[in-house]
Amino acid sequence: MYEILHRQDLAPVSKLLVVRAPVVARKARAGQFVIVRIDEGGERVPLTVADYDREQGTVTLVFQEVGKTTMQMGTLQPGNHFASLTGPLGLPSEIKAYGTVLCVGGGVGIAPIYPIARDLRAAGNTVISIIGARNKDLLFWEDKMRTVSDELIVCTDDGSYGRKALVTIPIKELLESGRHIDHIWAIGPAIMMKFCALTTQPFGVPTVVSLNSIMVDGTGMCGACRVEVGGQTRFVCVDGPEFDAHKVDWDQLLARQRIYPEQEKQAVERWMHKCACGR
Amino acid sequence: MPEPTRAVPQQDRMKIPRQAMPTQEAEARAHNFNEVALGYEELLAMLEANRCLQCKRPKCVEGCPVGVDIPAFIERLREGDLPGSVRSLKGENNLPAICGRVCPQETQCEIVCVMGKKYEPVAIGRLERYVADWDVAHPSPPPEMPPPSGKKVAVIGSGPAGLTCAGDLARYGHTVTIFESLHAPGGVLIYGIPEFRLPKHIVHAEVSYVRSLGVEIEMNAVIGKTHTLNELLQQEGYDAVFLGTGAGLPMFMHIPGENYNGVLSANEFLTRVNLMKAYLFPEWDTPVKVGRRVAVVGAGNVAMDASRCALRLGAEEVHIVYRRSASEVPARAEEVHHAEEEGIVFDFLTNPIEIYGDDKGWVRGMRCIRMSLGEPDASGRRRPLPMPGSEFDMNVDMVVMALGTQPNPLVFTDSGGLERTRHGTVVADEQTGRTTKDSVWAGGDIVTGAATVISAMGAGKRAAADIDRFLRGETVPQPAAQTAAAAG
């Protein structure tokens, strides 16, 4: 169970794993996530579903190596197994014929945006996509995004590839152009989603974000992932992960992502040391 | 095995004092996660067993939620017949090593013990633990299994209700699969109750036993997501389903500041510490952050567990903040006693009204108000009333909300016909566990709200017996009447 069948380096610190999980693959939908654990002592981490194959019984996970667990995940090879993989969790994206939709993926957020854009296109929407990253090394899936988008804008913060711009710039330009956009999805680091929300708010276009709080169980039993949306406390794992971007308390979300910086640092140092010693 | 003792004459039995439980000393144990209560040695167990008067009409059996034949297991023990004692005990109680440790005996069997009238009650719980631990250390071969009935049952949840129901159903000859949403079995036994109160090897032993009966446990299966109730019944070929998902939804106060960093539900705190073994960080990857001055809001067993974990994780001062008084504390007496010995501070008649944070989003204090007790409310307990003008600020850097839990609603997705009360619990017949949905039974906290391990275990047994009758065609599957319980 949970065998890794395929692994791909999308970029220096961005990896893709295809995992055997037939029961999860059967039900997984765009917008949902899974919780994985590498080994017995591992932590439970949420990863959005980047893709799935119901017939093959696999789910595709994309992640960036930002801490001990994702670094360790980056060393997994075909034939290795996750100790556990739970899902599909969260509510799926609400896919329907909105008209013209804008899908924005920032950094590792490109992965969950892909199946959403795909499903929106299949539902008859005109899909305009923007993918962006800090630099060329963090971009991936340009070709895949092109296949599910009517228009694709690619940018990097430093201009090392595509247009030199933060994703908020093309968003603003599109909205200012008078082009009719019915619904927007923006997924990426919390700070990126916050600024996308601020950018779209004056135009009054409904905007959906996928929140990436810290989680433990992912099934609504602990409340670690709670965030205020529209003044109400919500659990990202069961009420989300998608929420109305204009109602999210971004500052609270950002603060709640910074609960364990010392432990995260300690874990990374220990991991690096272990790698260096070869043990 | 212990040497049998000659039956001590009754009047001499009464002279034997209640044998104290050997316990880890408070100062030391406040810094480790090892079991606090060390268990009787043979001599103490035999002395205590001799205190039982073997009443003709044993009140203790009536006091036990599952009617364990207490005098019988104690007498077998006194005779040195441990296997016989185990059999008597396990006739009604599938989880004695757990119940012996976590049952509130002081409100169940021991409170009605005749010896308690003039002396101290027989230490029934400690004796149960002694016998059950002997059984764990000397496992008997799995029982002879009947021929397979050809019927399949899905048990949702691997906590006390689910494990018990599954074990009994397997022994009746049915094919059972337990679906557990977490990655390890045991439910609250593994994520809620700390190691120092319930060593996990005991839980693993119980799970192994259930597996040895042929029960399959599918982990990481979230009913309501990975599978749904209707799918199990209509597509996956299960003839019956038992819901034992407990009450895992944490409650919050919804006071201002509750989302500051450092404010967590007891469920989150205990899951990190117990299931994810955060006390072994960084050898184990899940971290937990414990403040120097911790407030735990609530006074049930969960609050005791959370406060004692916080202490063991290095908190300098830990407060239990409870809106009622000492006499209303619902936690098990021994846990309150141990918490006091370990230095937990109890702030009674105190209720938080607001949590303060700093500019980085971290909790730094809590405003509380003093309470007084008024007339009893619907639960029979005196209603706590805030005393205006008594507000004061408490300097804390961690707050744990241990206010109680409710059933997690996720399991109800795609489960049409399953009637629930307005508290979110499932309507089920008390004797049989039948719900309002065909072929679905329920028991444990999902029906009663947060309660005890033994009560869940008993519900699992009763449901297994009824499911068995149903599967054999001995009863017509009449769903539970939609009673007043459903209305309110």
mmCIF file of N, CA, C and O in Angstrom, chain A residues 2 23 26-27 37 40-44 68-69 72 84-91 214 216-217 219-224 226 228 233 235 238 252 255-256 258-260 262-263 266 270, chain B residues 181-183 191 218-220 222 225-228 231 236 248-250 252 254 258-265 267-268 271-272 276 281-289 360-362 408 410:
data_model
loop_
_atom_site.group_PDB
_atom_site.id
_atom_site.type_symbol
_atom_site.label_atom_id
_atom_site.label_comp_id
_atom_site.label_asym_id
_atom_site.label_seq_id
_atom_site.Cartn_x
_atom_site.Cartn_y
_atom_site.Cartn_z
ATOM 1 N N TYR A 2 0.375 2.255 -0.645
ATOM 2 C CA TYR A 2 1.033 3.569 -0.679
ATOM 3 C C TYR A 2 2.443 3.476 -1.251
ATOM 4 O O TYR A 2 3.347 4.183 -0.806
ATOM 5 N N VAL A 23 -7.965 3.290 -3.215
ATOM 6 C CA VAL A 23 -9.206 3.709 -2.568
ATOM 7 C C VAL A 23 -9.333 5.235 -2.604
ATOM 8 O O VAL A 23 -10.416 5.783 -2.788
ATOM 9 N N ARG A 26 -9.895 6.561 -6.283
ATOM 10 C CA ARG A 26 -11.272 6.332 -6.720
ATOM 11 C C ARG A 26 -12.158 7.541 -6.441
ATOM 12 O O ARG A 26 -13.076 7.843 -7.183
ATOM 13 N N LYS A 27 -11.906 8.226 -5.333
ATOM 14 C CA LYS A 27 -12.810 9.298 -4.889
ATOM 15 C C LYS A 27 -12.227 10.697 -5.037
ATOM 16 O O LYS A 27 -12.936 11.680 -4.926
ATOM 17 N N ARG A 37 2.251 10.373 5.677
ATOM 18 C CA ARG A 37 3.240 10.186 6.738
ATOM 19 C C ARG A 37 4.291 9.272 6.139
ATOM 20 O O ARG A 37 3.942 8.239 5.582
ATOM 21 N N GLU A 40 7.079 5.607 10.639
ATOM 22 C CA GLU A 40 6.390 5.491 11.922
ATOM 23 C C GLU A 40 6.531 6.738 12.790
ATOM 24 O O GLU A 40 5.594 7.129 13.465
ATOM 25 N N GLY A 41 7.698 7.338 12.765
ATOM 26 C CA GLY A 41 7.909 8.526 13.594
ATOM 27 C C GLY A 41 7.590 9.827 12.874
ATOM 28 O O GLY A 41 7.768 10.912 13.416
ATOM 29 N N GLY A 42 7.126 9.697 11.640
ATOM 30 C CA GLY A 42 6.918 10.884 10.815
ATOM 31 C C GLY A 42 5.720 11.711 11.211
ATOM 32 O O GLY A 42 4.805 11.225 11.869
ATOM 33 N N GLU A 43 5.736 12.972 10.779
ATOM 34 C CA GLU A 43 4.569 13.788 11.040
ATOM 35 C C GLU A 43 3.560 13.593 9.919
ATOM 36 O O GLU A 43 3.896 13.095 8.855
ATOM 37 N N ARG A 44 2.322 13.961 10.227
ATOM 38 C CA ARG A 44 1.252 13.899 9.238
ATOM 39 C C ARG A 44 1.252 15.236 8.518
ATOM 40 O O ARG A 44 1.118 16.288 9.165
ATOM 41 N N LYS A 68 12.053 19.473 7.112
ATOM 42 C CA LYS A 68 12.600 18.129 7.265
ATOM 43 C C LYS A 68 11.763 17.083 6.520
ATOM 44 O O LYS A 68 12.291 16.258 5.779
ATOM 45 N N THR A 69 10.449 17.123 6.717
ATOM 46 C CA THR A 69 9.611 16.078 6.131
ATOM 47 C C THR A 69 9.622 16.139 4.612
ATOM 48 O O THR A 69 9.763 15.102 3.954
ATOM 49 N N GLN A 72 12.920 14.926 3.346
ATOM 50 C CA GLN A 72 12.997 13.469 3.416
ATOM 51 C C GLN A 72 12.152 12.854 2.299
ATOM 52 O O GLN A 72 12.555 11.880 1.663
ATOM 53 N N SER A 84 1.577 5.967 5.695
ATOM 54 C CA SER A 84 0.128 6.148 5.628
ATOM 55 C C SER A 84 -0.208 7.273 4.658
ATOM 56 O O SER A 84 0.606 8.170 4.428
ATOM 57 N N LEU A 85 -1.386 7.166 4.081
ATOM 58 C CA LEU A 85 -1.887 8.180 3.163
ATOM 59 C C LEU A 85 -3.398 8.194 3.342
ATOM 60 O O LEU A 85 -4.059 7.170 3.139
ATOM 61 N N THR A 86 -3.912 9.306 3.795
ATOM 62 C CA THR A 86 -5.334 9.387 4.142
ATOM 63 C C THR A 86 -6.031 10.379 3.234
ATOM 64 O O THR A 86 -5.553 11.487 3.042
ATOM 65 N N GLY A 87 -7.183 9.964 2.688
ATOM 66 C CA GLY A 87 -7.916 10.918 1.887
ATOM 67 C C GLY A 87 -9.045 10.263 1.132
ATOM 68 O O GLY A 87 -9.347 9.092 1.375
ATOM 69 N N PRO A 88 -9.689 10.986 0.200
ATOM 70 C CA PRO A 88 -9.439 12.403 -0.049
ATOM 71 C C PRO A 88 -10.117 13.283 0.994
ATOM 72 O O PRO A 88 -11.218 12.974 1.444
ATOM 73 N N LEU A 89 -9.424 14.279 1.450
ATOM 74 C CA LEU A 89 -9.929 15.124 2.525
ATOM 75 C C LEU A 89 -10.295 16.504 2.004
ATOM 76 O O LEU A 89 -9.840 16.924 0.940
ATOM 77 N N GLY A 90 -11.112 17.177 2.781
ATOM 78 C CA GLY A 90 -11.539 18.513 2.399
ATOM 79 C C GLY A 90 -12.679 18.449 1.385
ATOM 80 O O GLY A 90 -13.020 17.383 0.870
ATOM 81 N N LEU A 91 -13.251 19.598 1.144
ATOM 82 C CA LEU A 91 -14.336 19.664 0.164
ATOM 83 C C LEU A 91 -13.743 19.927 -1.209
ATOM 84 O O LEU A 91 -12.822 20.737 -1.343
ATOM 85 N N ILE A 214 -1.361 24.713 9.165
ATOM 86 C CA ILE A 214 -0.755 23.543 9.801
ATOM 87 C C ILE A 214 -1.893 22.589 10.142
ATOM 88 O O ILE A 214 -2.958 23.009 10.591
ATOM 89 N N VAL A 216 -2.902 18.427 11.769
ATOM 90 C CA VAL A 216 -2.421 17.206 12.410
ATOM 91 C C VAL A 216 -3.225 16.017 11.881
ATOM 92 O O VAL A 216 -2.698 15.183 11.177
ATOM 93 N N ASP A 217 -4.522 15.983 12.163
ATOM 94 C CA ASP A 217 -5.268 14.821 11.700
ATOM 95 C C ASP A 217 -5.912 15.045 10.341
ATOM 96 O O ASP A 217 -6.020 14.137 9.544
ATOM 97 N N THR A 219 -9.019 15.635 9.751
ATOM 98 C CA THR A 219 -10.395 15.141 9.672
ATOM 99 C C THR A 219 -11.328 15.883 10.613
ATOM 100 O O THR A 219 -12.441 15.434 10.867
ATOM 101 N N GLY A 220 -10.891 16.995 11.142
ATOM 102 C CA GLY A 220 -11.760 17.820 11.970
ATOM 103 C C GLY A 220 -11.754 17.492 13.441
ATOM 104 O O GLY A 220 -12.609 17.978 14.178
ATOM 105 N N MET A 221 -10.777 16.711 13.919
ATOM 106 C CA MET A 221 -10.836 16.372 15.331
ATOM 107 C C MET A 221 -9.884 17.175 16.209
ATOM 108 O O MET A 221 -9.897 17.011 17.418
ATOM 109 N N CYS A 222 -9.062 18.056 15.640
ATOM 110 C CA CYS A 222 -8.150 18.749 16.548
ATOM 111 C C CYS A 222 -8.220 20.271 16.518
ATOM 112 O O CYS A 222 -7.934 20.906 17.521
ATOM 113 N N GLY A 223 -8.573 20.864 15.393
ATOM 114 C CA GLY A 223 -8.681 22.312 15.329
ATOM 115 C C GLY A 223 -7.377 23.044 15.109
ATOM 116 O O GLY A 223 -7.344 24.276 15.173
ATOM 117 N N ALA A 224 -6.290 22.326 14.826
ATOM 118 C CA ALA A 224 -5.008 22.995 14.588
ATOM 119 C C ALA A 224 -5.104 23.921 13.382
ATOM 120 O O ALA A 224 -4.439 24.947 13.320
ATOM 121 N N ARG A 226 -7.515 25.777 12.348
ATOM 122 C CA ARG A 226 -8.595 26.745 12.348
ATOM 123 C C ARG A 226 -8.125 28.128 11.911
ATOM 124 O O ARG A 226 -7.012 28.547 12.147
ATOM 125 N N GLU A 228 -9.999 32.220 10.843
ATOM 126 C CA GLU A 228 -11.231 33.009 10.827
ATOM 127 C C GLU A 228 -11.557 33.417 9.408
ATOM 128 O O GLU A 228 -10.713 33.982 8.695
ATOM 129 N N THR A 233 -14.925 31.149 13.055
ATOM 130 C CA THR A 233 -13.802 30.202 13.057
ATOM 131 C C THR A 233 -14.181 28.993 12.217
ATOM 132 O O THR A 233 -15.249 28.408 12.401
ATOM 133 N N PHE A 235 -12.615 25.275 10.252
ATOM 134 C CA PHE A 235 -11.519 24.300 10.181
ATOM 135 C C PHE A 235 -11.176 24.138 8.699
ATOM 136 O O PHE A 235 -12.028 23.733 7.896
ATOM 137 N N VAL A 238 -11.970 20.509 7.125
ATOM 138 C CA VAL A 238 -13.313 19.992 6.819
ATOM 139 C C VAL A 238 -14.231 21.060 6.212
ATOM 140 O O VAL A 238 -15.106 20.735 5.432
ATOM 141 N N GLN A 252 -4.013 36.480 10.527
ATOM 142 C CA GLN A 252 -4.120 35.388 11.498
ATOM 143 C C GLN A 252 -3.589 34.085 10.887
ATOM 144 O O GLN A 252 -2.856 33.342 11.529
ATOM 145 N N ALA A 255 0.151 34.224 10.830
ATOM 146 C CA ALA A 255 0.702 34.041 12.177
ATOM 147 C C ALA A 255 0.602 32.574 12.585
ATOM 148 O O ALA A 255 1.540 32.008 13.159
ATOM 149 N N ARG A 256 -0.535 31.946 12.281
ATOM 150 C CA ARG A 256 -0.734 30.566 12.710
ATOM 151 C C ARG A 256 0.146 29.579 11.944
ATOM 152 O O ARG A 256 0.278 28.428 12.334
ATOM 153 N N ARG A 258 3.247 30.144 11.747
ATOM 154 C CA ARG A 258 4.571 30.364 12.332
ATOM 155 C C ARG A 258 4.618 29.929 13.794
ATOM 156 O O ARG A 258 5.244 30.594 14.612
ATOM 157 N N ILE A 259 3.980 28.833 14.117
ATOM 158 C CA ILE A 259 3.961 28.389 15.511
ATOM 159 C C ILE A 259 5.236 27.648 15.898
ATOM 160 O O ILE A 259 5.680 27.707 17.037
ATOM 161 N N TYR A 260 5.844 26.924 14.942
ATOM 162 C CA TYR A 260 6.954 26.031 15.292
ATOM 163 C C TYR A 260 8.281 26.356 14.605
ATOM 164 O O TYR A 260 9.016 25.430 14.228
ATOM 165 N N GLU A 262 11.202 27.277 15.662
ATOM 166 C CA GLU A 262 12.417 26.725 16.289
ATOM 167 C C GLU A 262 12.497 25.224 16.046
ATOM 168 O O GLU A 262 13.567 24.685 15.723
ATOM 169 N N GLN A 263 11.348 24.555 16.204
ATOM 170 C CA GLN A 263 11.347 23.112 16.007
ATOM 171 C C GLN A 263 11.626 22.764 14.548
ATOM 172 O O GLN A 263 12.328 21.794 14.251
ATOM 173 N N GLN A 266 15.303 23.148 14.002
ATOM 174 C CA GLN A 266 16.008 22.058 14.676
ATOM 175 C C GLN A 266 15.894 20.772 13.858
ATOM 176 O O GLN A 266 16.881 20.046 13.674
ATOM 177 N N ARG A 270 19.015 18.759 12.061
ATOM 178 C CA ARG A 270 19.251 17.363 12.410
ATOM 179 C C ARG A 270 19.263 16.497 11.146
ATOM 180 O O ARG A 270 20.081 15.589 11.004
ATOM 181 N N SER B 181 -9.990 5.928 11.028
ATOM 182 C CA SER B 181 -9.582 7.102 10.243
ATOM 183 C C SER B 181 -8.130 7.498 10.487
ATOM 184 O O SER B 181 -7.479 8.047 9.600
ATOM 185 N N LEU B 182 -7.612 7.216 11.684
ATOM 186 C CA LEU B 182 -6.213 7.554 11.949
ATOM 187 C C LEU B 182 -5.294 6.439 11.436
ATOM 188 O O LEU B 182 -5.769 5.432 10.927
ATOM 189 N N HIS B 183 -4.011 6.602 11.614
ATOM 190 C CA HIS B 183 -3.062 5.640 11.077
ATOM 191 C C HIS B 183 -2.714 4.553 12.072
ATOM 192 O O HIS B 183 -1.907 3.664 11.777
ATOM 193 N N TYR B 191 -4.962 8.184 21.174
ATOM 194 C CA TYR B 191 -4.643 9.595 20.961
ATOM 195 C C TYR B 191 -4.966 10.460 22.160
ATOM 196 O O TYR B 191 -4.402 11.529 22.322
ATOM 197 N N GLU B 218 -8.702 -1.687 8.614
ATOM 198 C CA GLU B 218 -8.239 -0.849 7.502
ATOM 199 C C GLU B 218 -7.992 0.541 8.075
ATOM 200 O O GLU B 218 -8.929 1.235 8.510
ATOM 201 N N MET B 219 -6.734 0.943 8.088
ATOM 202 C CA MET B 219 -6.343 2.227 8.669
ATOM 203 C C MET B 219 -6.506 3.329 7.625
ATOM 204 O O MET B 219 -6.631 3.059 6.435
ATOM 205 N N ASN B 220 -6.474 4.570 8.071
ATOM 206 C CA ASN B 220 -6.526 5.741 7.167
ATOM 207 C C ASN B 220 -7.797 5.736 6.325
ATOM 208 O O ASN B 220 -7.804 6.220 5.192
ATOM 209 N N VAL B 222 -11.365 7.141 6.227
ATOM 210 C CA VAL B 222 -12.247 8.127 6.835
ATOM 211 C C VAL B 222 -13.643 7.913 6.277
ATOM 212 O O VAL B 222 -13.883 8.176 5.086
ATOM 213 N N LYS B 225 -15.554 10.160 3.766
ATOM 214 C CA LYS B 225 -14.632 10.647 2.733
ATOM 215 C C LYS B 225 -14.126 9.473 1.899
ATOM 216 O O LYS B 225 -14.478 9.308 0.741
ATOM 217 N N THR B 226 -13.283 8.641 2.490
ATOM 218 C CA THR B 226 -12.697 7.513 1.762
ATOM 219 C C THR B 226 -13.786 6.517 1.344
ATOM 220 O O THR B 226 -13.781 5.971 0.245
ATOM 221 N N HIS B 227 -14.664 6.234 2.263
ATOM 222 C CA HIS B 227 -15.870 5.442 1.970
ATOM 223 C C HIS B 227 -17.020 6.180 2.648
ATOM 224 O O HIS B 227 -16.799 6.957 3.565
ATOM 225 N N THR B 228 -18.243 5.863 2.243
ATOM 226 C CA THR B 228 -19.383 6.421 2.992
ATOM 227 C C THR B 228 -20.221 5.259 3.514
ATOM 228 O O THR B 228 -20.111 4.125 3.014
ATOM 229 N N GLU B 231 -22.172 3.594 0.819
ATOM 230 C CA GLU B 231 -21.324 2.782 -0.059
ATOM 231 C C GLU B 231 -21.007 1.433 0.587
ATOM 232 O O GLU B 231 -21.028 0.394 -0.065
ATOM 233 N N GLU B 236 -20.335 -2.196 -1.175
ATOM 234 C CA GLU B 236 -19.203 -3.010 -0.744
ATOM 235 C C GLU B 236 -19.620 -4.277 -0.020
ATOM 236 O O GLU B 236 -18.788 -4.976 0.545
ATOM 237 N N GLY B 248 -15.229 13.026 18.636
ATOM 238 C CA GLY B 248 -13.894 13.578 18.409
ATOM 239 C C GLY B 248 -13.863 15.027 18.006
ATOM 240 O O GLY B 248 -12.799 15.549 17.697
ATOM 241 N N LEU B 249 -15.013 15.691 17.975
ATOM 242 C CA LEU B 249 -15.029 17.089 17.534
ATOM 243 C C LEU B 249 -14.762 18.004 18.725
ATOM 244 O O LEU B 249 -15.510 18.010 19.687
ATOM 245 N N PRO B 250 -13.697 18.802 18.667
ATOM 246 C CA PRO B 250 -13.356 19.619 19.842
ATOM 247 C C PRO B 250 -14.269 20.835 19.954
ATOM 248 O O PRO B 250 -14.705 21.381 18.957
ATOM 249 N N PHE B 252 -14.840 24.764 21.311
ATOM 250 C CA PHE B 252 -14.136 25.995 21.681
ATOM 251 C C PHE B 252 -15.134 26.919 22.357
ATOM 252 O O PHE B 252 -16.337 26.720 22.270
ATOM 253 N N HIS B 254 -15.411 30.193 21.779
ATOM 254 C CA HIS B 254 -15.784 31.320 20.901
ATOM 255 C C HIS B 254 -15.695 32.644 21.647
ATOM 256 O O HIS B 254 -16.555 33.513 21.523
ATOM 257 N N GLU B 258 -9.343 33.540 20.804
ATOM 258 C CA GLU B 258 -9.175 32.090 20.918
ATOM 259 C C GLU B 258 -8.292 31.504 19.814
ATOM 260 O O GLU B 258 -7.881 30.347 19.891
ATOM 261 N N ASN B 259 -8.043 32.287 18.761
ATOM 262 C CA ASN B 259 -7.205 31.769 17.678
ATOM 263 C C ASN B 259 -5.762 32.261 17.728
ATOM 264 O O ASN B 259 -5.015 32.089 16.771
ATOM 265 N N TYR B 260 -5.383 32.871 18.838
ATOM 266 C CA TYR B 260 -3.973 33.239 18.966
ATOM 267 C C TYR B 260 -3.123 31.979 18.988
ATOM 268 O O TYR B 260 -3.569 30.900 19.420
ATOM 269 N N ASN B 261 -1.874 32.111 18.558
ATOM 270 C CA ASN B 261 -0.930 30.994 18.650
ATOM 271 C C ASN B 261 -0.764 30.630 20.116
ATOM 272 O O ASN B 261 -0.670 31.499 20.980
ATOM 273 N N GLY B 262 -0.719 29.364 20.398
ATOM 274 C CA GLY B 262 -0.553 28.928 21.779
ATOM 275 C C GLY B 262 -1.878 28.600 22.443
ATOM 276 O O GLY B 262 -1.902 28.172 23.601
ATOM 277 N N VAL B 263 -2.982 28.775 21.702
ATOM 278 C CA VAL B 263 -4.287 28.346 22.215
ATOM 279 C C VAL B 263 -4.664 27.122 21.402
ATOM 280 O O VAL B 263 -4.709 27.189 20.165
ATOM 281 N N LEU B 264 -4.850 26.015 22.071
ATOM 282 C CA LEU B 264 -5.220 24.828 21.314
ATOM 283 C C LEU B 264 -6.291 24.013 22.013
ATOM 284 O O LEU B 264 -6.505 24.157 23.210
ATOM 285 N N SER B 265 -6.934 23.154 21.231
ATOM 286 C CA SER B 265 -7.903 22.246 21.822
ATOM 287 C C SER B 265 -7.102 21.151 22.526
ATOM 288 O O SER B 265 -5.976 20.831 22.132
ATOM 289 N N ASN B 267 -7.766 18.146 22.304
ATOM 290 C CA ASN B 267 -7.610 17.099 21.293
ATOM 291 C C ASN B 267 -6.313 17.280 20.525
ATOM 292 O O ASN B 267 -5.564 16.324 20.303
ATOM 293 N N GLU B 268 -6.042 18.511 20.110
ATOM 294 C CA GLU B 268 -4.818 18.746 19.343
ATOM 295 C C GLU B 268 -3.596 18.476 20.219
ATOM 296 O O GLU B 268 -2.659 17.781 19.823
ATOM 297 N N THR B 271 -3.302 14.730 20.974
ATOM 298 C CA THR B 271 -2.956 13.965 19.776
ATOM 299 C C THR B 271 -1.476 14.142 19.439
ATOM 300 O O THR B 271 -0.775 13.178 19.117
ATOM 301 N N ARG B 272 -0.994 15.365 19.539
ATOM 302 C CA ARG B 272 0.442 15.592 19.286
ATOM 303 C C ARG B 272 1.280 14.798 20.276
ATOM 304 O O ARG B 272 2.260 14.140 19.924
ATOM 305 N N MET B 276 1.182 11.152 18.299
ATOM 306 C CA MET B 276 2.341 11.515 17.486
ATOM 307 C C MET B 276 3.630 11.569 18.304
ATOM 308 O O MET B 276 4.683 11.886 17.785
ATOM 309 N N PHE B 281 10.081 14.345 20.427
ATOM 310 C CA PHE B 281 10.691 15.217 19.420
ATOM 311 C C PHE B 281 12.121 15.513 19.847
ATOM 312 O O PHE B 281 12.356 15.763 21.027
ATOM 313 N N PRO B 282 13.142 15.548 18.970
ATOM 314 C CA PRO B 282 13.039 15.399 17.529
ATOM 315 C C PRO B 282 13.217 13.980 16.982
ATOM 316 O O PRO B 282 13.223 13.815 15.770
ATOM 317 N N GLU B 283 13.321 12.977 17.863
ATOM 318 C CA GLU B 283 13.387 11.605 17.319
ATOM 319 C C GLU B 283 12.107 11.275 16.567
ATOM 320 O O GLU B 283 12.136 10.606 15.537
ATOM 321 N N TRP B 284 10.991 11.767 17.110
ATOM 322 C CA TRP B 284 9.725 11.690 16.386
ATOM 323 C C TRP B 284 9.456 13.091 15.868
ATOM 324 O O TRP B 284 9.738 14.085 16.547
ATOM 325 N N ASP B 285 8.892 13.150 14.632
ATOM 326 C CA ASP B 285 8.891 14.436 13.927
ATOM 327 C C ASP B 285 7.860 15.474 14.357
ATOM 328 O O ASP B 285 8.042 16.645 14.058
ATOM 329 N N THR B 286 6.784 15.054 14.979
ATOM 330 C CA THR B 286 5.740 16.032 15.289
ATOM 331 C C THR B 286 6.126 16.855 16.508
ATOM 332 O O THR B 286 6.410 16.306 17.566
ATOM 333 N N PRO B 287 6.142 18.173 16.370
ATOM 334 C CA PRO B 287 6.492 19.000 17.517
ATOM 335 C C PRO B 287 5.269 19.342 18.356
ATOM 336 O O PRO B 287 4.130 19.174 17.932
ATOM 337 N N VAL B 288 5.524 19.802 19.567
ATOM 338 C CA VAL B 288 4.469 20.441 20.344
ATOM 339 C C VAL B 288 5.173 21.574 21.074
ATOM 340 O O VAL B 288 6.372 21.491 21.341
ATOM 341 N N LYS B 289 4.472 22.638 21.318
ATOM 342 C CA LYS B 289 5.113 23.752 22.007
ATOM 343 C C LYS B 289 4.364 23.975 23.303
ATOM 344 O O LYS B 289 3.144 24.149 23.294
ATOM 345 N N LYS B 360 2.709 39.538 17.636
ATOM 346 C CA LYS B 360 3.113 38.466 16.708
ATOM 347 C C LYS B 360 2.043 37.376 16.652
ATOM 348 O O LYS B 360 2.217 36.351 16.018
ATOM 349 N N GLY B 361 0.939 37.608 17.367
ATOM 350 C CA GLY B 361 -0.146 36.646 17.329
ATOM 351 C C GLY B 361 -0.055 35.563 18.382
ATOM 352 O O GLY B 361 -0.754 34.548 18.277
ATOM 353 N N TRP B 362 0.770 35.748 19.407
ATOM 354 C CA TRP B 362 0.928 34.741 20.473
ATOM 355 C C TRP B 362 0.120 35.120 21.711
ATOM 356 O O TRP B 362 0.077 36.279 22.110
ATOM 357 N N ASN B 408 -17.982 13.760 15.601
ATOM 358 C CA ASN B 408 -17.472 14.371 14.380
ATOM 359 C C ASN B 408 -18.481 14.124 13.268
ATOM 360 O O ASN B 408 -18.799 12.971 12.970
ATOM 361 N N LEU B 410 -18.363 14.258 10.129
ATOM 362 C CA LEU B 410 -17.898 13.747 8.840
ATOM 363 C C LEU B 410 -18.511 12.392 8.475
ATOM 364 O O LEU B 410 -18.822 12.122 7.318
#
